[in-house]
DNA sequence: TTGAAAGCGCTAACAA
DNA sequence: TTGTTAGCGCTTTCAA
């Protein structure tokens, strides 16, 4: 038989109200009864039921996390750090893998509400914007990662992809590269990274060449290889390729190697995301690190502030990526650097 | 204001009991009232509170998942498929990242019980065996993955590592390899894989050479490279290396390449796990695939059977791994195969 | 400082 | 077929 607050109260010779106060550190209790009750709780191995307390209107100390695909390492890391921070703050997280499917999103959200979660975190690639709007209207605690919806008043944490793209390009330029190919995936993050790439070129007085920008239909290594070959075929030889994620960059490396180019001697390559892949590959990949842990911790903080009513204003947190220089980048040879 | 079963009952002109019966498809209700009530529920956008129904002793339709490290792709996949199957069966999953820390395990379990989860799934590397024993004694629904504790009566799903190791070795032998180095990590799975390796050798009439078995202190690529170098240094040249996971195998590949050996011409390499890494690397890695999805689905099934009281006997499910042949393995040259 | 009692939203016996 | 009602385990007001 599960033991309840009544058992504790009876055994300690006090009322349930007293026990409840002690559990929640409320009201004023004499040190003597407090000790007594604590002892009894210990002895009985009493665990208050969060269900009952939730029914009384208190928090469930549970949040929902909607993620498109856990098998994507980036998302898995988000999940990890969100859980980590949640745990620190006393919140459990219910994982929901949506496959970026609007219907699943719908179902999950409605389920989470039935379970009375205190708030919801949504990771990138969320499709069902209507749903988000509804939650906002209801003032349901909500925070999102990595997809800033400029038109919606939501707490969000984003990494500055624009800056990331800029940094990559700036670095390559500083190494003397002038023709820099780019291979991207067709999503919002990539767009920003491309903008940063363009801006860096412009800031150095170089007109971006559209032919050097390749958008993959799908972010696979095969596509990357394919487009890298096209880039490498162009008349005016490029000396560097920026892959908008590590996998794409690795595809480019492989394409280069297959036609006998040495990396980084004949071609510099930079990736994005600093996944495990970047250290597996040889030579190890220069790439951009997203502050995954910070991102995860930050969203949770934003969300719990809403839950606790600590915060009334909406925050858009933008975190900065960081260039991780490894072995696939090198000063350009046979060129005078101005 | 949250709308409750009372609101529905009032608006539909029936009692809450009737509404409850309709929600749960119990008792007998005239088609007319059913329709009426359903309509009202729809109109009111009524969502029953699972909290309240849980307090009445019903299920929470929530299970806990304890995993050591979500940033390990294998575990992330477990999590993904467990969530997937849970979702299909109507269960949410609360993610708990334990870092294989017995205290965290303890805290999570106690928390999960407070939240009245219906059951708990524990993934490999669980430390706190005492805790498990306690849960079993309480008949708390429990199932584990990938770590069979021969002494405990727990539903478990395991992949047959022994067979995996056997298959790898058998395949290498069939290609004519006779001296096969092995690089392993120091865990239980590896032990089994090593046993399989030994057995396959013995079955072919070859006495396993202890010097060819290397156990890494930590499962990093660096250690793997280090031990691969030692293996490659041995007087009697080996012609193949079996890395007990993909990362180790890749370390071996790199060590080989650094001393000018061609893969697979001069050395065959096989990994284990069929992670993304195995297709990134060039040549792509021959490896062993674990049926991750099956594993995930199976544990959930075992657990929910316990929860529903459908099953009273304990199951140990053993799933079979599968050799995925790619480009790092090759028939041995300059040798007559018997 | 303590306790009595109402009620959170739902379910399930039991009665009608 | 439908409704009345007593809880599930807890919190909280209010009175003592």
XYZ file of C-alpha atoms (C1' of nucleotides) in Angstrom:
708
model
C 0.000 0.000 0.000
C 1.284 3.391 -0.972
C 1.766 5.521 2.069
C 0.209 8.946 2.112
C 0.329 12.156 4.023
C -2.352 10.727 6.279
C -0.140 7.894 7.397
C 2.571 10.357 8.252
C 0.185 12.654 10.065
C -1.313 9.863 12.085
C 1.964 8.307 13.047
C 3.420 11.689 14.004
C 0.307 12.626 15.892
C -0.318 15.802 13.932
C -2.666 16.916 11.201
C -2.074 16.558 7.483
C -1.985 20.319 7.265
C 1.026 20.385 9.502
C 2.778 17.744 7.467
C 2.027 19.580 4.270
C 3.443 22.779 5.676
C 6.601 21.003 6.635
C 6.985 19.456 3.215
C 6.593 22.804 1.551
C 8.375 24.908 4.109
C 5.376 27.064 4.705
C 3.692 28.591 7.688
C 5.356 28.404 11.034
C 6.065 25.125 12.679
C 7.754 24.484 15.971
C 11.132 22.938 15.617
C 9.978 20.043 17.731
C 7.079 18.960 15.553
C 9.126 19.567 12.454
C 11.770 17.158 13.677
C 9.223 14.634 14.734
C 7.425 14.720 11.423
C 10.641 14.610 9.448
C 11.618 11.540 11.388
C 8.356 9.822 10.690
C 8.578 10.671 7.007
C 12.025 9.202 6.927
C 10.967 6.111 8.780
C 7.974 5.560 6.576
C 9.970 6.336 3.443
C 7.261 8.775 2.575
C 7.275 10.322 -0.902
C 4.670 12.998 -1.528
C 2.595 12.358 -4.623
C 3.226 15.023 -7.210
C 0.028 14.002 -8.892
C -2.087 15.007 -5.955
C -0.237 18.223 -5.446
C -0.524 19.011 -9.135
C -4.241 18.461 -8.933
C -4.383 21.114 -6.272
C -3.057 23.520 -8.849
C 0.615 23.349 -8.145
C 3.238 22.777 -10.787
C 3.866 19.377 -12.254
C 7.529 20.284 -12.552
C 7.510 18.747 -15.949
C 8.190 20.347 -19.282
C 7.703 19.051 -22.778
C 10.429 19.073 -25.380
C 9.514 18.851 -29.041
C 12.364 17.870 -31.267
C 12.264 16.822 -34.907
C 14.797 14.041 -34.803
C 16.751 12.635 -31.923
C 19.060 10.736 -34.205
C 20.481 14.019 -35.389
C 23.411 14.554 -33.026
C 22.800 18.280 -32.793
C 19.284 17.725 -31.546
C 20.392 14.960 -29.255
C 22.797 17.408 -27.675
C 20.112 20.020 -27.313
C 18.006 17.424 -25.601
C 20.836 16.432 -23.354
C 21.563 19.915 -22.144
C 17.948 20.834 -21.804
C 17.396 17.809 -19.660
C 20.515 18.627 -17.710
C 19.427 22.150 -16.911
C 15.870 21.059 -16.270
C 17.106 18.546 -13.782
C 19.156 21.201 -12.011
C 16.067 23.347 -11.675
C 13.832 20.487 -10.616
C 12.012 19.901 -13.880
C 11.610 16.620 -15.694
C 11.423 16.631 -19.430
C 9.080 14.657 -21.608
C 10.710 13.932 -24.937
C 8.648 14.219 -28.068
C 10.115 13.279 -31.408
C 8.006 14.990 -34.038
C 9.732 14.053 -37.298
C 8.867 17.627 -38.198
C 5.353 16.379 -38.799
C 2.700 19.025 -38.085
C 0.138 16.479 -37.024
C 2.440 14.859 -34.553
C 3.281 18.290 -33.238
C -0.390 18.912 -32.764
C -0.960 15.638 -30.957
C 2.014 16.050 -28.717
C 1.068 19.531 -27.684
C -2.431 18.536 -26.843
C -1.161 15.541 -24.907
C 1.323 17.651 -23.014
C -1.426 20.004 -22.027
C -3.527 17.132 -20.784
C -0.600 16.076 -18.707
C -0.444 19.607 -17.444
C 3.188 20.244 -18.195
C 4.390 23.569 -16.918
C 5.836 24.625 -20.226
C 7.009 23.566 -23.633
C 10.268 23.917 -25.488
C 10.271 23.611 -29.214
C 13.413 22.954 -31.178
C 14.104 24.027 -34.723
C 12.111 22.952 -37.744
C 8.770 23.292 -36.083
C 6.133 23.346 -38.748
C 2.846 24.122 -37.135
C 3.071 27.836 -36.584
C -0.647 28.141 -35.917
C -0.158 25.927 -32.914
C 2.560 28.181 -31.619
C 0.381 31.211 -32.046
C -2.374 29.549 -30.099
C -0.040 28.750 -27.241
C 1.185 32.305 -27.188
C -2.330 33.630 -27.086
C -3.082 31.390 -24.136
C 0.071 32.664 -22.504
C 1.253 29.124 -22.202
C 4.938 29.063 -21.196
C 6.848 28.452 -24.379
C 10.376 28.867 -25.624
C 12.044 27.913 -28.846
C 15.481 27.050 -30.024
C 17.281 27.938 -33.161
C 14.374 29.133 -35.175
C 13.585 32.696 -34.604
C 10.233 33.618 -35.885
C 10.613 37.337 -36.260
C 6.895 37.846 -36.254
C 6.077 35.998 -33.079
C 6.618 37.167 -29.518
C 8.346 34.071 -28.206
C 11.307 33.589 -25.963
C 13.948 32.189 -28.229
C 17.560 31.161 -28.218
C 19.412 31.235 -31.471
C 22.943 30.910 -32.547
C 24.112 33.672 -34.794
C 24.454 31.836 -38.071
C 25.104 35.034 -39.900
C 28.117 35.728 -37.763
C 29.221 32.133 -38.127
C 29.216 32.393 -41.889
C 30.983 35.687 -41.632
C 33.699 34.326 -39.374
C 34.381 31.374 -41.617
C 34.699 33.526 -44.669
C 36.709 36.188 -42.925
C 39.136 33.556 -41.756
C 39.526 32.078 -45.203
C 40.052 35.531 -46.607
C 42.696 36.204 -44.003
C 44.480 33.118 -45.241
C 44.583 34.611 -48.675
C 41.707 32.720 -50.250
C 39.763 34.744 -52.761
C 37.613 32.225 -54.599
C 35.635 30.445 -51.966
C 33.027 27.896 -52.889
C 30.041 27.319 -50.647
C 27.864 24.265 -50.262
C 24.721 24.668 -48.240
C 21.552 22.963 -47.304
C 18.282 24.675 -48.052
C 17.240 25.750 -44.589
C 17.019 28.974 -42.694
C 20.291 28.540 -40.840
C 22.136 28.042 -44.081
C 20.592 31.142 -45.532
C 21.996 33.158 -42.689
C 25.367 31.549 -43.021
C 25.369 32.382 -46.701
C 24.506 35.980 -45.927
C 27.438 36.139 -43.581
C 29.627 34.660 -46.274
C 28.496 37.284 -48.732
C 28.984 40.108 -46.314
C 32.501 39.051 -45.455
C 33.387 39.007 -49.125
C 31.844 42.394 -49.694
C 33.638 43.818 -46.691
C 36.873 42.772 -48.320
C 35.837 44.334 -51.580
C 35.072 41.083 -53.329
C 31.888 40.654 -55.268
C 30.275 37.305 -54.367
C 29.916 35.036 -57.365
C 26.582 33.272 -57.450
C 28.066 30.350 -59.331
C 30.144 29.495 -56.320
C 27.122 28.994 -54.085
C 25.601 25.543 -54.216
C 22.387 24.572 -52.456
C 21.925 20.863 -51.904
C 18.485 19.374 -52.355
C 19.216 17.200 -49.382
C 22.003 17.554 -46.850
C 23.760 14.322 -47.702
C 27.370 13.645 -48.342
C 26.564 12.489 -51.846
C 25.034 15.782 -52.797
C 27.939 17.595 -51.260
C 30.377 15.543 -53.308
C 28.402 16.207 -56.410
C 28.364 19.942 -55.914
C 31.960 20.019 -54.813
C 32.871 18.430 -58.101
C 30.986 21.094 -59.941
C 32.776 23.769 -57.956
C 36.111 22.166 -58.581
C 35.345 22.043 -62.289
C 34.779 25.746 -62.659
C 37.278 27.458 -64.868
C 38.648 29.801 -62.306
C 39.909 27.497 -59.653
C 38.646 27.933 -56.131
C 41.050 27.472 -53.274
C 38.583 26.899 -50.483
C 35.166 25.428 -49.785
C 32.835 26.305 -46.970
C 30.417 23.497 -46.178
C 27.434 24.735 -44.240
C 27.574 21.710 -42.037
C 30.286 19.188 -41.256
C 28.835 16.443 -43.357
C 28.750 18.677 -46.408
C 32.304 19.774 -45.753
C 33.420 16.187 -45.516
C 31.700 15.408 -48.781
C 33.700 18.222 -50.315
C 36.911 16.867 -48.838
C 36.238 13.516 -50.375
C 35.450 14.939 -53.778
C 38.696 16.877 -53.649
C 40.705 13.894 -52.599
C 39.254 11.777 -55.349
C 40.690 14.094 -57.930
C 44.051 14.049 -56.285
C 43.883 17.316 -54.410
C 45.631 17.473 -51.083
C 43.886 19.057 -48.155
C 44.755 21.623 -46.991
C 47.595 22.159 -49.438
C 45.491 22.380 -52.559
C 42.170 23.157 -50.989
C 41.048 24.499 -47.663
C 37.765 23.272 -46.243
C 35.647 24.509 -43.362
C 32.542 22.929 -41.930
C 29.919 23.974 -39.446
C 28.613 22.464 -36.191
C 31.722 20.849 -34.800
C 30.169 17.428 -34.690
C 32.111 14.299 -33.822
C 32.702 13.852 -37.491
C 35.024 16.816 -37.580
C 37.599 15.101 -35.398
C 37.217 11.688 -36.990
C 38.111 12.790 -40.427
C 41.714 13.161 -41.497
C 42.908 15.810 -41.652
C 40.608 16.980 -38.903
C 38.104 19.536 -39.975
C 38.201 23.223 -39.227
C 34.645 24.089 -38.311
C 32.356 26.294 -36.305
C 31.224 25.304 -32.886
C 27.753 26.064 -31.714
C 27.413 26.653 -28.016
C 25.061 23.715 -27.647
C 25.236 23.537 -23.915
C 24.617 27.243 -23.487
C 21.716 27.078 -25.862
C 20.114 24.242 -23.974
C 20.628 25.831 -20.611
C 19.399 29.170 -21.798
C 16.071 28.002 -23.185
C 15.340 26.188 -20.005
C 16.127 29.304 -18.049
C 13.871 31.400 -20.234
C 11.093 28.878 -19.901
C 11.311 28.470 -16.170
C 11.311 32.216 -15.755
C 8.013 32.276 -17.536
C 6.744 29.416 -15.445
C 7.736 31.085 -12.233
C 6.376 34.349 -13.434
C 9.776 35.858 -12.799
C 9.881 37.366 -16.222
C 7.269 39.333 -18.086
C 9.196 40.475 -21.101
C 10.068 38.368 -24.082
C 13.678 37.573 -24.723
C 15.496 36.782 -27.873
C 18.846 35.433 -26.907
C 21.439 35.181 -29.614
C 24.507 33.135 -28.851
C 27.745 33.394 -30.703
C 29.390 30.538 -32.534
C 33.089 30.022 -32.408
C 35.554 29.055 -35.083
C 37.503 25.902 -34.255
C 40.640 25.810 -36.294
C 41.947 22.373 -37.129
C 43.843 20.962 -40.041
C 41.813 21.518 -43.170
C 42.676 25.167 -43.578
C 45.909 26.676 -44.699
C 47.434 29.882 -45.941
C 47.082 30.086 -49.649
C 50.333 29.547 -51.537
C 51.833 31.283 -54.546
C 49.939 34.405 -53.759
C 50.813 37.707 -52.331
C 48.540 38.581 -49.528
C 47.719 42.218 -49.427
C -10.338 29.227 -16.835
C -9.593 25.616 -17.498
C -12.727 23.780 -18.451
C -13.572 20.614 -16.602
C -15.813 17.654 -16.822
C -18.381 19.629 -14.868
C -18.608 22.260 -17.546
C -19.193 19.595 -20.123
C -21.761 17.831 -17.985
C -23.685 20.996 -17.276
C -23.704 22.212 -20.823
C -24.764 18.806 -22.104
C -27.379 18.477 -19.419
C -26.015 15.211 -18.062
C -24.008 14.096 -15.045
C -20.260 13.977 -14.837
C -20.497 10.219 -14.534
C -22.050 10.027 -17.941
C -19.377 12.201 -19.441
C -16.684 10.143 -17.782
C -18.159 6.966 -19.171
C -18.182 8.402 -22.629
C -14.606 9.528 -22.363
C -13.507 6.102 -21.282
C -15.888 4.070 -23.391
C -17.358 2.359 -20.391
C -20.818 1.379 -19.298
C -23.678 1.750 -21.699
C -24.702 5.067 -23.062
C -27.443 5.836 -25.512
C -26.200 6.900 -28.853
C -28.094 10.117 -28.496
C -26.465 11.316 -25.298
C -23.089 10.144 -26.527
C -23.404 12.303 -29.607
C -24.648 15.220 -27.609
C -21.817 15.013 -25.124
C -19.201 14.484 -27.792
C -20.476 17.603 -29.475
C -20.260 19.642 -26.331
C -16.767 18.380 -25.625
C -15.785 19.371 -29.108
C -17.392 22.764 -28.803
C -15.812 23.443 -25.455
C -12.470 22.080 -26.613
C -12.495 19.950 -23.550
C -9.354 18.013 -22.656
C -9.655 15.632 -19.738
C -7.010 16.173 -17.084
C -4.752 13.187 -16.865
C -3.634 14.427 -13.505
C -7.037 14.027 -11.990
C -7.595 10.667 -13.541
C -4.174 9.534 -12.375
C -5.047 10.585 -8.883
C -7.998 8.264 -9.049
C -5.544 5.449 -9.487
C -5.458 5.204 -13.227
C -2.297 5.143 -15.262
C -0.303 8.252 -15.935
C 0.605 6.856 -19.330
C 4.107 8.007 -18.726
C 7.266 5.986 -18.479
C 10.728 6.948 -17.376
C 13.808 6.290 -19.456
C 17.202 6.236 -17.789
C 20.073 6.593 -20.181
C 23.709 7.248 -19.390
C 24.489 9.682 -22.153
C 22.297 11.107 -24.842
C 25.237 12.427 -26.769
C 26.247 8.880 -27.529
C 24.485 8.220 -30.839
C 23.652 4.661 -29.884
C 21.784 5.791 -26.829
C 20.149 8.611 -28.698
C 18.788 6.053 -31.115
C 17.543 3.876 -28.310
C 15.785 6.896 -26.929
C 14.327 7.745 -30.277
C 12.847 4.339 -30.880
C 11.639 3.947 -27.349
C 9.857 7.235 -27.604
C 8.487 6.223 -30.967
C 7.031 2.989 -29.724
C 5.824 4.595 -26.520
C 3.989 7.174 -28.534
C 2.343 4.466 -30.614
C 1.086 2.799 -27.471
C 0.001 6.021 -25.835
C 2.858 6.501 -23.421
C 4.975 9.593 -22.969
C 8.559 9.206 -21.977
C 10.449 11.214 -19.436
C 14.112 11.366 -20.374
C 16.682 11.028 -17.652
C 20.353 11.409 -18.444
C 22.230 9.726 -15.645
C 25.872 10.066 -16.694
C 26.086 6.552 -15.275
C 26.123 8.187 -11.872
C 24.551 5.989 -9.192
C 23.340 8.960 -7.190
C 21.620 10.518 -10.149
C 20.075 7.168 -10.873
C 18.776 7.087 -7.361
C 17.338 10.587 -7.553
C 15.708 10.019 -10.884
C 14.067 6.838 -9.817
C 12.678 8.356 -6.710
C 11.448 11.343 -8.675
C 9.845 9.149 -11.277
C 8.012 7.302 -8.580
C 6.763 10.528 -7.118
C 5.477 11.408 -10.534
C 3.825 8.036 -10.571
C 5.201 6.865 -13.877
C 3.776 3.552 -14.970
C 7.138 1.972 -15.535
C 10.815 2.507 -16.037
C 13.229 1.520 -18.768
C 16.894 1.430 -17.980
C 19.529 1.459 -20.664
C 22.951 -0.080 -20.449
C 25.632 0.891 -17.955
C 23.279 1.230 -15.043
C 25.316 1.226 -11.885
C 22.984 1.080 -8.981
C 22.014 -2.566 -8.917
C 20.564 -2.304 -5.441
C 18.039 0.126 -6.796
C 17.039 -2.319 -9.479
C 16.609 -5.065 -6.955
C 14.359 -2.850 -4.900
C 12.175 -2.066 -7.864
C 11.903 -5.718 -8.684
C 10.918 -6.565 -5.165
C 8.194 -3.933 -5.314
C 7.094 -5.436 -8.610
C 7.517 -2.062 -10.192
C 7.287 -2.390 -13.985
C 10.845 -2.377 -15.209
C 12.733 -3.385 -18.309
C 16.313 -2.997 -19.318
C 18.290 -2.729 -22.486
C 21.578 -4.173 -23.470
C 22.790 -5.202 -20.100
C 21.592 -8.545 -19.062
C 22.025 -9.144 -15.419
C 21.979 -12.911 -15.312
C 21.151 -12.920 -11.634
C 18.144 -10.634 -11.757
C 14.653 -11.489 -12.925
C 14.138 -8.514 -15.233
C 12.635 -8.198 -18.650
C 15.548 -7.399 -20.861
C 16.428 -6.868 -24.465
C 19.955 -7.527 -25.529
C 21.799 -7.799 -28.724
C 23.840 -10.908 -29.051
C 27.334 -9.499 -28.822
C 28.821 -12.932 -28.679
C 27.304 -13.783 -32.010
C 28.385 -10.427 -33.383
C 31.982 -11.081 -32.487
C 31.676 -14.545 -33.905
C 30.265 -13.315 -37.189
C 32.971 -10.730 -37.638
C 35.709 -13.218 -37.027
C 34.095 -15.921 -39.081
C 33.835 -13.534 -41.985
C 37.458 -12.486 -41.717
C 38.480 -16.118 -41.540
C 36.432 -16.854 -44.630
C 38.423 -14.179 -46.418
C 41.568 -16.046 -45.527
C 42.737 -13.947 -42.611
C 44.469 -15.936 -39.931
C 46.116 -13.374 -37.688
C 43.371 -11.073 -36.568
C 44.054 -8.310 -34.107
C 41.308 -7.110 -31.808
C 40.880 -3.762 -30.113
C 38.195 -3.539 -27.486
C 36.819 -1.346 -24.811
C 36.631 -2.678 -21.294
C 32.903 -3.237 -20.981
C 30.606 -6.179 -20.873
C 29.562 -5.982 -24.493
C 33.157 -6.086 -25.591
C 33.825 -9.095 -23.443
C 31.112 -10.953 -25.243
C 32.378 -9.845 -28.601
C 35.808 -11.061 -27.660
C 34.410 -14.405 -26.610
C 32.728 -14.703 -29.971
C 36.013 -13.839 -31.632
C 37.803 -16.534 -29.684
C 35.202 -19.118 -30.418
C 35.248 -18.457 -34.124
C 38.999 -18.921 -34.139
C 38.778 -22.117 -32.157
C 36.077 -23.458 -34.432
C 38.483 -23.042 -37.314
C 41.194 -24.786 -35.397
C 43.154 -21.663 -34.594
C 44.397 -20.993 -31.099
C 43.619 -17.368 -30.111
C 46.763 -15.413 -29.334
C 46.365 -13.237 -26.258
C 48.877 -10.753 -27.586
C 46.537 -9.872 -30.369
C 43.782 -8.743 -28.002
C 44.052 -5.144 -26.861
C 41.771 -3.590 -24.270
C 41.631 0.200 -24.331
C 41.527 2.091 -21.073
C 39.092 4.435 -22.700
C 37.195 3.977 -25.931
C 38.839 6.858 -27.776
C 40.321 6.983 -31.207
C 43.692 7.857 -29.734
C 43.837 4.692 -27.669
C 42.737 2.696 -30.654
C 45.514 4.165 -32.759
C 48.004 3.455 -30.064
C 47.026 -0.173 -29.736
C 46.706 -0.602 -33.467
C 50.313 0.492 -33.747
C 51.324 -2.089 -31.219
C 49.424 -4.745 -33.128
C 50.983 -3.678 -36.386
C 54.412 -3.851 -34.774
C 54.157 -7.483 -33.732
C 56.607 -9.719 -35.459
C 54.118 -11.942 -37.152
C 52.109 -9.555 -39.262
C 48.385 -9.441 -38.792
C 46.202 -9.002 -41.829
C 43.030 -7.810 -40.143
C 41.840 -5.833 -37.163
C 38.486 -6.094 -35.466
C 37.581 -2.911 -33.608
C 34.895 -3.554 -31.038
C 33.201 -0.346 -32.015
C 33.358 1.858 -35.067
C 35.446 4.538 -33.458
C 38.082 2.031 -32.450
C 38.065 0.542 -35.922
C 38.559 3.956 -37.425
C 41.456 4.598 -35.094
C 42.993 1.406 -36.385
C 42.430 2.470 -39.969
C 44.232 5.696 -39.310
C 47.156 4.047 -37.614
C 47.473 1.714 -40.573
C 47.283 4.493 -43.084
C 49.916 6.487 -41.261
C 52.401 3.737 -41.801
C 51.545 3.516 -45.450
C 49.287 0.508 -45.376
C 46.417 0.459 -47.821
C 43.001 -0.561 -46.638
C 41.707 -3.078 -47.467
C 44.636 -4.246 -49.598
C 47.167 -4.503 -46.829
C 44.828 -4.662 -43.887
C 41.166 -5.486 -43.424
C 39.252 -3.674 -40.700
C 35.841 -4.312 -39.193
C 33.996 -2.190 -36.687
C 30.875 -2.595 -34.626
C 27.651 -0.620 -34.275
C 27.197 0.702 -37.792
C 27.202 4.312 -36.658
C 27.207 7.228 -39.071
C 30.948 7.188 -38.840
C 31.140 3.963 -40.748
C 29.808 5.537 -43.911
C 31.727 8.782 -43.539
C 35.106 7.224 -43.501
C 36.870 6.247 -46.704
C 36.921 3.467 -47.540
C 33.601 2.926 -45.823
C 33.767 0.620 -42.885
C 32.570 -2.955 -42.756
C 30.799 -3.223 -39.441
C 28.063 -4.884 -37.445
C 24.641 -3.406 -37.242
C 22.647 -3.565 -34.087
C 18.897 -3.710 -34.528
C 18.410 -0.463 -32.644
C 14.857 0.084 -33.664
C 13.834 -3.444 -32.769
C 15.546 -3.137 -29.451
C 13.752 0.066 -28.613
C 10.389 -1.215 -29.683
C 10.848 -4.462 -27.876
C 11.656 -3.015 -24.467
C 8.663 -0.804 -24.646
C 6.514 -3.759 -25.507
C 7.890 -5.750 -22.617
C 7.341 -2.871 -20.266
C 3.817 -2.104 -21.339
C 2.909 -5.745 -21.040
C 3.963 -5.552 -17.434
C 2.052 -2.344 -16.957
C -1.092 -3.778 -18.447
C -0.630 -6.964 -16.490
C -0.740 -8.821 -19.781
C 2.401 -10.706 -18.971
C 3.429 -12.493 -15.838
C 6.598 -14.187 -16.925
C 9.938 -12.544 -17.354
C 11.402 -12.301 -20.799
C 14.933 -12.110 -21.963
C 14.870 -11.108 -25.549
C 18.071 -11.500 -27.478
C 18.243 -9.812 -30.836
C 20.698 -10.691 -33.532
C 23.210 -8.278 -34.993
C 23.966 -8.256 -38.664
C 27.209 -7.912 -40.541
C 27.238 -4.978 -42.941
C 29.919 -5.527 -45.520
C 31.455 -2.396 -46.960
C 34.865 -1.558 -48.284
C 37.387 -2.179 -45.540
C 37.485 -5.915 -45.885
C 39.074 -7.974 -48.590
C 40.178 -11.461 -49.432
C 43.678 -11.993 -48.189
C 46.283 -12.090 -50.960
C 49.298 -14.338 -51.504
C 47.776 -17.083 -49.497
C 46.157 -20.322 -50.283
C 42.848 -20.626 -48.587
C 42.210 -24.089 -47.328
C 1.722 26.914 16.336
C -1.738 23.718 14.959
C -5.948 21.561 12.852
C -10.658 21.084 10.487
C -12.426 20.989 6.346
C -13.242 22.158 1.565
C -12.008 21.162 -2.869
C -8.669 20.292 -7.183
C -11.004 17.045 -11.637
C -11.915 12.730 -12.207
C -13.763 7.645 -11.600
C -16.610 3.937 -10.126
C -19.670 1.796 -7.048
C -24.203 1.838 -6.353
C -28.817 3.449 -6.731
C -32.486 4.961 -9.372
C -29.441 4.213 -19.392
C -28.327 7.761 -16.188
C -27.138 10.083 -11.772
C -25.468 10.488 -6.813
C -21.744 10.393 -4.238
C -17.553 9.137 -2.011
C -13.109 9.436 -2.411
C -7.876 9.609 -4.786
C -3.639 12.628 -1.830
C -2.677 16.885 -1.356
C -2.930 22.253 -0.212
C -4.803 26.127 1.894
C -7.929 29.085 4.273
C -9.630 30.033 8.440
C -10.436 29.320 13.041
C -8.757 27.757 17.378
